[in-house]
Amino acid sequence: MSESRTTTKLQGPPIHPGEHLADELEAMGMSANQLAQALHVPANRITRILNGEQAITADTALRLARYLGTSAELWMRLQDTYELRKAEAEKGEQIAREVAARTA
């Protein structure tokens, strides 16, 4: 039987959205503290995101989108993709062994 339409295999290593944010900051010549001030959030929130220690929340996504001229959905998709790739890398094989695919 063919693979389900909803089955996907995520490619590549997990990339935390903080890496994308770091690239944006570098391109703008902006520090984490400057961004935190512009977003009206604690500086440690931004540094923790940049260090891959904190997830981008909906609140942060809205603030980044407003400031950077992007969409909140972009930042949430980056976070979701990171979490899925991380889960796939950490638990994918175990889940594949434990959970049988439903057959029609």
CSV table of N, CA and C in Angstrom, one decimal, residues 7-95:
chain,number,residue,atom,x,y,z
A,7,THR,N,1.6,11.6,5.6
A,7,THR,CA,2.9,11.2,6.2
A,7,THR,C,4.0,12.0,5.5
A,8,THR,N,4.8,12.6,6.3
A,8,THR,CA,5.9,13.4,5.8
A,8,THR,C,7.2,13.0,6.5
A,9,LYS,N,8.3,13.1,5.8
A,9,LYS,CA,9.6,12.8,6.5
A,9,LYS,C,10.3,14.2,6.4
A,10,LEU,N,10.6,14.7,7.6
A,10,LEU,CA,11.3,16.0,7.7
A,10,LEU,C,12.7,15.8,7.3
A,11,GLN,N,13.2,16.8,6.6
A,11,GLN,CA,14.6,16.7,6.1
A,11,GLN,C,15.5,17.7,6.8
A,12,GLY,N,16.7,17.3,7.0
A,12,GLY,CA,17.7,18.2,7.6
A,12,GLY,C,17.7,18.3,9.1
A,13,PRO,N,18.7,18.9,9.7
A,13,PRO,CA,18.8,19.0,11.1
A,13,PRO,C,17.8,20.0,11.6
A,14,PRO,N,17.4,19.9,12.9
A,14,PRO,CA,16.5,21.0,13.5
A,14,PRO,C,17.3,22.3,13.5
A,15,ILE,N,16.7,23.3,13.1
A,15,ILE,CA,17.3,24.7,13.1
A,15,ILE,C,16.4,25.6,14.0
A,16,HIS,N,16.9,26.0,15.1
A,16,HIS,CA,16.1,26.8,16.0
A,16,HIS,C,15.8,28.1,15.4
A,17,PRO,N,14.6,28.7,15.5
A,17,PRO,CA,14.3,30.0,14.9
A,17,PRO,C,15.2,31.1,15.4
A,18,GLY,N,15.8,30.9,16.5
A,18,GLY,CA,16.8,31.9,17.0
A,18,GLY,C,17.9,32.1,16.0
A,19,GLU,N,18.3,31.0,15.3
A,19,GLU,CA,19.4,31.2,14.3
A,19,GLU,C,18.9,32.1,13.1
A,20,HIS,N,17.6,32.0,12.7
A,20,HIS,CA,17.1,32.9,11.7
A,20,HIS,C,17.1,34.3,12.2
A,21,LEU,N,16.6,34.5,13.5
A,21,LEU,CA,16.6,35.8,14.1
A,21,LEU,C,18.0,36.4,14.2
A,22,ALA,N,19.0,35.6,14.5
A,22,ALA,CA,20.3,36.1,14.6
A,22,ALA,C,20.8,36.6,13.2
A,23,ASP,N,20.4,35.9,12.2
A,23,ASP,CA,20.8,36.3,10.8
A,23,ASP,C,20.2,37.7,10.5
A,24,GLU,N,18.9,37.9,10.9
A,24,GLU,CA,18.2,39.1,10.7
A,24,GLU,C,18.9,40.3,11.5
A,25,LEU,N,19.2,40.0,12.7
A,25,LEU,CA,19.9,41.0,13.5
A,25,LEU,C,21.2,41.4,12.9
A,26,GLU,N,22.0,40.4,12.5
A,26,GLU,CA,23.3,40.7,11.9
A,26,GLU,C,23.1,41.5,10.7
A,27,ALA,N,22.2,41.2,9.8
A,27,ALA,CA,22.0,42.0,8.6
A,27,ALA,C,21.6,43.4,8.9
A,28,MET,N,20.9,43.6,10.0
A,28,MET,CA,20.5,45.0,10.4
A,28,MET,C,21.5,45.7,11.2
A,29,GLY,N,22.6,45.0,11.6
A,29,GLY,CA,23.6,45.6,12.5
A,29,GLY,C,23.0,45.9,13.9
A,30,MET,N,22.1,45.1,14.4
A,30,MET,CA,21.4,45.4,15.6
A,30,MET,C,21.7,44.3,16.7
A,31,SER,N,21.8,44.8,17.9
A,31,SER,CA,22.1,43.9,19.0
A,31,SER,C,20.8,43.3,19.6
A,32,ALA,N,20.9,42.3,20.4
A,32,ALA,CA,19.8,41.7,21.1
A,32,ALA,C,19.1,42.7,22.0
A,33,ASN,N,19.9,43.5,22.7
A,33,ASN,CA,19.3,44.5,23.6
A,33,ASN,C,18.5,45.5,22.8
A,34,GLN,N,19.0,45.9,21.7
A,34,GLN,CA,18.3,46.9,20.9
A,34,GLN,C,17.0,46.3,20.4
A,35,LEU,N,17.0,45.1,20.0
A,35,LEU,CA,15.7,44.5,19.5
A,35,LEU,C,14.8,44.3,20.7
A,36,ALA,N,15.3,43.9,21.8
A,36,ALA,CA,14.4,43.8,23.0
A,36,ALA,C,13.7,45.1,23.3
A,37,GLN,N,14.5,46.2,23.3
A,37,GLN,CA,13.9,47.5,23.5
A,37,GLN,C,12.8,47.9,22.5
A,38,ALA,N,13.1,47.6,21.2
A,38,ALA,CA,12.2,47.9,20.2
A,38,ALA,C,10.9,47.1,20.3
A,39,LEU,N,11.0,45.8,20.8
A,39,LEU,CA,9.8,45.0,20.9
A,39,LEU,C,9.1,45.1,22.3
A,40,HIS,N,9.8,45.9,23.2
A,40,HIS,CA,9.2,46.1,24.6
A,40,HIS,C,9.1,44.7,25.3
A,41,VAL,N,10.2,44.0,25.2
A,41,VAL,CA,10.3,42.7,25.9
A,41,VAL,C,11.6,42.6,26.7
A,42,PRO,N,11.7,41.8,27.7
A,42,PRO,CA,13.0,41.7,28.5
A,42,PRO,C,14.1,41.2,27.5
A,43,ALA,N,15.3,41.7,27.7
A,43,ALA,CA,16.4,41.4,26.9
A,43,ALA,C,16.7,39.9,27.0
A,44,ASN,N,16.5,39.3,28.2
A,44,ASN,CA,16.9,37.9,28.3
A,44,ASN,C,15.9,37.0,27.5
A,45,ARG,N,14.7,37.5,27.1
A,45,ARG,CA,13.9,36.7,26.2
A,45,ARG,C,14.5,36.6,24.9
A,46,ILE,N,15.1,37.7,24.4
A,46,ILE,CA,15.7,37.7,23.0
A,46,ILE,C,17.0,36.9,23.1
A,47,THR,N,17.8,37.1,24.1
A,47,THR,CA,19.1,36.3,24.1
A,47,THR,C,18.8,34.8,24.3
A,48,ARG,N,17.8,34.5,25.0
A,48,ARG,CA,17.5,33.0,25.2
A,48,ARG,C,17.0,32.4,23.9
A,49,ILE,N,16.2,33.2,23.1
A,49,ILE,CA,15.8,32.8,21.8
A,49,ILE,C,17.0,32.6,20.9
A,50,LEU,N,17.9,33.6,20.9
A,50,LEU,CA,19.1,33.6,20.0
A,50,LEU,C,20.0,32.4,20.4
A,51,ASN,N,20.0,32.0,21.6
A,51,ASN,CA,20.8,30.9,22.1
A,51,ASN,C,20.1,29.6,22.0
A,52,GLY,N,18.9,29.5,21.4
A,52,GLY,CA,18.2,28.3,21.2
A,52,GLY,C,17.7,27.7,22.5
A,53,GLU,N,17.5,28.5,23.6
A,53,GLU,CA,17.1,28.1,24.9
A,53,GLU,C,15.6,28.4,25.2
A,54,GLN,N,15.0,29.1,24.3
A,54,GLN,CA,13.6,29.5,24.5
A,54,GLN,C,12.9,29.5,23.2
A,55,ALA,N,11.6,29.0,23.2
A,55,ALA,CA,10.8,29.0,22.0
A,55,ALA,C,10.3,30.4,21.7
A,56,ILE,N,9.9,30.6,20.4
A,56,ILE,CA,9.2,31.8,20.1
A,56,ILE,C,7.8,31.6,20.4
A,57,THR,N,7.2,32.4,21.2
A,57,THR,CA,5.8,32.3,21.6
A,57,THR,C,5.0,33.1,20.6
A,58,ALA,N,3.7,33.0,20.7
A,58,ALA,CA,2.8,33.8,19.8
A,58,ALA,C,3.0,35.3,20.1
A,59,ASP,N,3.1,35.7,21.3
A,59,ASP,CA,3.4,37.1,21.7
A,59,ASP,C,4.6,37.6,21.0
A,60,THR,N,5.7,36.8,21.1
A,60,THR,CA,7.0,37.2,20.5
A,60,THR,C,6.9,37.2,19.0
A,61,ALA,N,6.2,36.3,18.4
A,61,ALA,CA,6.0,36.2,16.9
A,61,ALA,C,5.2,37.5,16.5
A,62,LEU,N,4.2,37.9,17.2
A,62,LEU,CA,3.5,39.1,16.8
A,62,LEU,C,4.4,40.3,16.8
A,63,ARG,N,5.2,40.4,17.9
A,63,ARG,CA,6.1,41.6,18.0
A,63,ARG,C,7.2,41.6,16.9
A,64,LEU,N,7.8,40.4,16.7
A,64,LEU,CA,8.8,40.3,15.6
A,64,LEU,C,8.2,40.7,14.3
A,65,ALA,N,7.0,40.1,14.0
A,65,ALA,CA,6.3,40.4,12.7
A,65,ALA,C,6.1,41.9,12.5
A,66,ARG,N,5.6,42.5,13.6
A,66,ARG,CA,5.3,44.0,13.5
A,66,ARG,C,6.6,44.8,13.2
A,67,TYR,N,7.6,44.5,14.0
A,67,TYR,CA,8.8,45.2,13.9
A,67,TYR,C,9.6,44.9,12.6
A,68,LEU,N,9.7,43.7,12.2
A,68,LEU,CA,10.5,43.3,11.0
A,68,LEU,C,9.7,43.3,9.7
A,69,GLY,N,8.4,43.6,9.8
A,69,GLY,CA,7.6,43.6,8.5
A,69,GLY,C,7.4,42.2,7.9
A,70,THR,N,7.4,41.2,8.8
A,70,THR,CA,7.1,39.8,8.3
A,70,THR,C,5.7,39.4,8.8
A,71,SER,N,5.4,38.2,8.9
A,71,SER,CA,4.2,37.7,9.5
A,71,SER,C,4.5,36.9,10.7
A,72,ALA,N,3.5,36.9,11.6
A,72,ALA,CA,3.6,36.1,12.8
A,72,ALA,C,3.6,34.7,12.5
A,73,GLU,N,2.9,34.3,11.4
A,73,GLU,CA,2.8,32.9,11.0
A,73,GLU,C,4.2,32.4,10.6
A,74,LEU,N,5.0,33.3,10.0
A,74,LEU,CA,6.4,32.8,9.6
A,74,LEU,C,7.1,32.4,10.8
A,75,TRP,N,7.1,33.2,11.9
A,75,TRP,CA,7.9,32.9,13.1
A,75,TRP,C,7.3,31.6,13.8
A,76,MET,N,6.0,31.5,13.8
A,76,MET,CA,5.4,30.3,14.4
A,76,MET,C,5.7,29.0,13.6
A,77,ARG,N,5.7,29.2,12.2
A,77,ARG,CA,6.1,28.0,11.4
A,77,ARG,C,7.5,27.6,11.6
A,78,LEU,N,8.4,28.6,11.8
A,78,LEU,CA,9.8,28.3,12.0
A,78,LEU,C,9.9,27.5,13.4
A,79,GLN,N,9.2,27.9,14.4
A,79,GLN,CA,9.2,27.3,15.7
A,79,GLN,C,8.6,25.9,15.6
A,80,ASP,N,7.5,25.7,14.9
A,80,ASP,CA,6.8,24.4,14.7
A,80,ASP,C,7.7,23.5,14.0
A,81,THR,N,8.3,23.9,12.9
A,81,THR,CA,9.2,23.1,12.1
A,81,THR,C,10.4,22.6,12.9
A,82,TYR,N,11.0,23.5,13.7
A,82,TYR,CA,12.1,23.1,14.6
A,82,TYR,C,11.6,22.0,15.6
A,83,GLU,N,10.5,22.2,16.2
A,83,GLU,CA,10.0,21.3,17.2
A,83,GLU,C,9.7,19.9,16.6
A,84,LEU,N,9.1,19.9,15.4
A,84,LEU,CA,8.9,18.6,14.7
A,84,LEU,C,10.2,17.9,14.3
A,85,ARG,N,11.1,18.7,13.7
A,85,ARG,CA,12.4,18.0,13.3
A,85,ARG,C,13.1,17.5,14.6
A,86,LYS,N,13.1,18.2,15.6
A,86,LYS,CA,13.7,17.8,16.9
A,86,LYS,C,13.1,16.5,17.4
A,87,ALA,N,11.7,16.5,17.4
A,87,ALA,CA,11.0,15.3,17.8
A,87,ALA,C,11.3,14.1,16.9
A,88,GLU,N,11.4,14.4,15.6
A,88,GLU,CA,11.7,13.3,14.6
A,88,GLU,C,13.0,12.7,14.9
A,89,ALA,N,14.0,13.6,15.2
A,89,ALA,CA,15.4,13.1,15.4
A,89,ALA,C,15.5,12.4,16.7
A,90,GLU,N,14.8,12.8,17.7
A,90,GLU,CA,14.9,12.2,19.1
A,90,GLU,C,14.0,11.0,19.3
A,91,LYS,N,12.8,11.0,18.7
A,91,LYS,CA,11.8,10.0,18.9
A,91,LYS,C,11.2,9.3,17.7
A,92,GLY,N,11.6,9.7,16.5
A,92,GLY,CA,11.0,9.2,15.3
A,92,GLY,C,11.1,7.7,15.2
A,93,GLU,N,12.3,7.2,15.4
A,93,GLU,CA,12.4,5.7,15.2
A,93,GLU,C,11.7,4.9,16.3
A,94,GLN,N,11.7,5.4,17.5
A,94,GLN,CA,10.9,4.8,18.6
A,94,GLN,C,9.4,4.8,18.3
A,95,ILE,N,8.9,5.9,17.8
A,95,ILE,CA,7.5,6.0,17.5
A,95,ILE,C,7.2,5.1,16.4
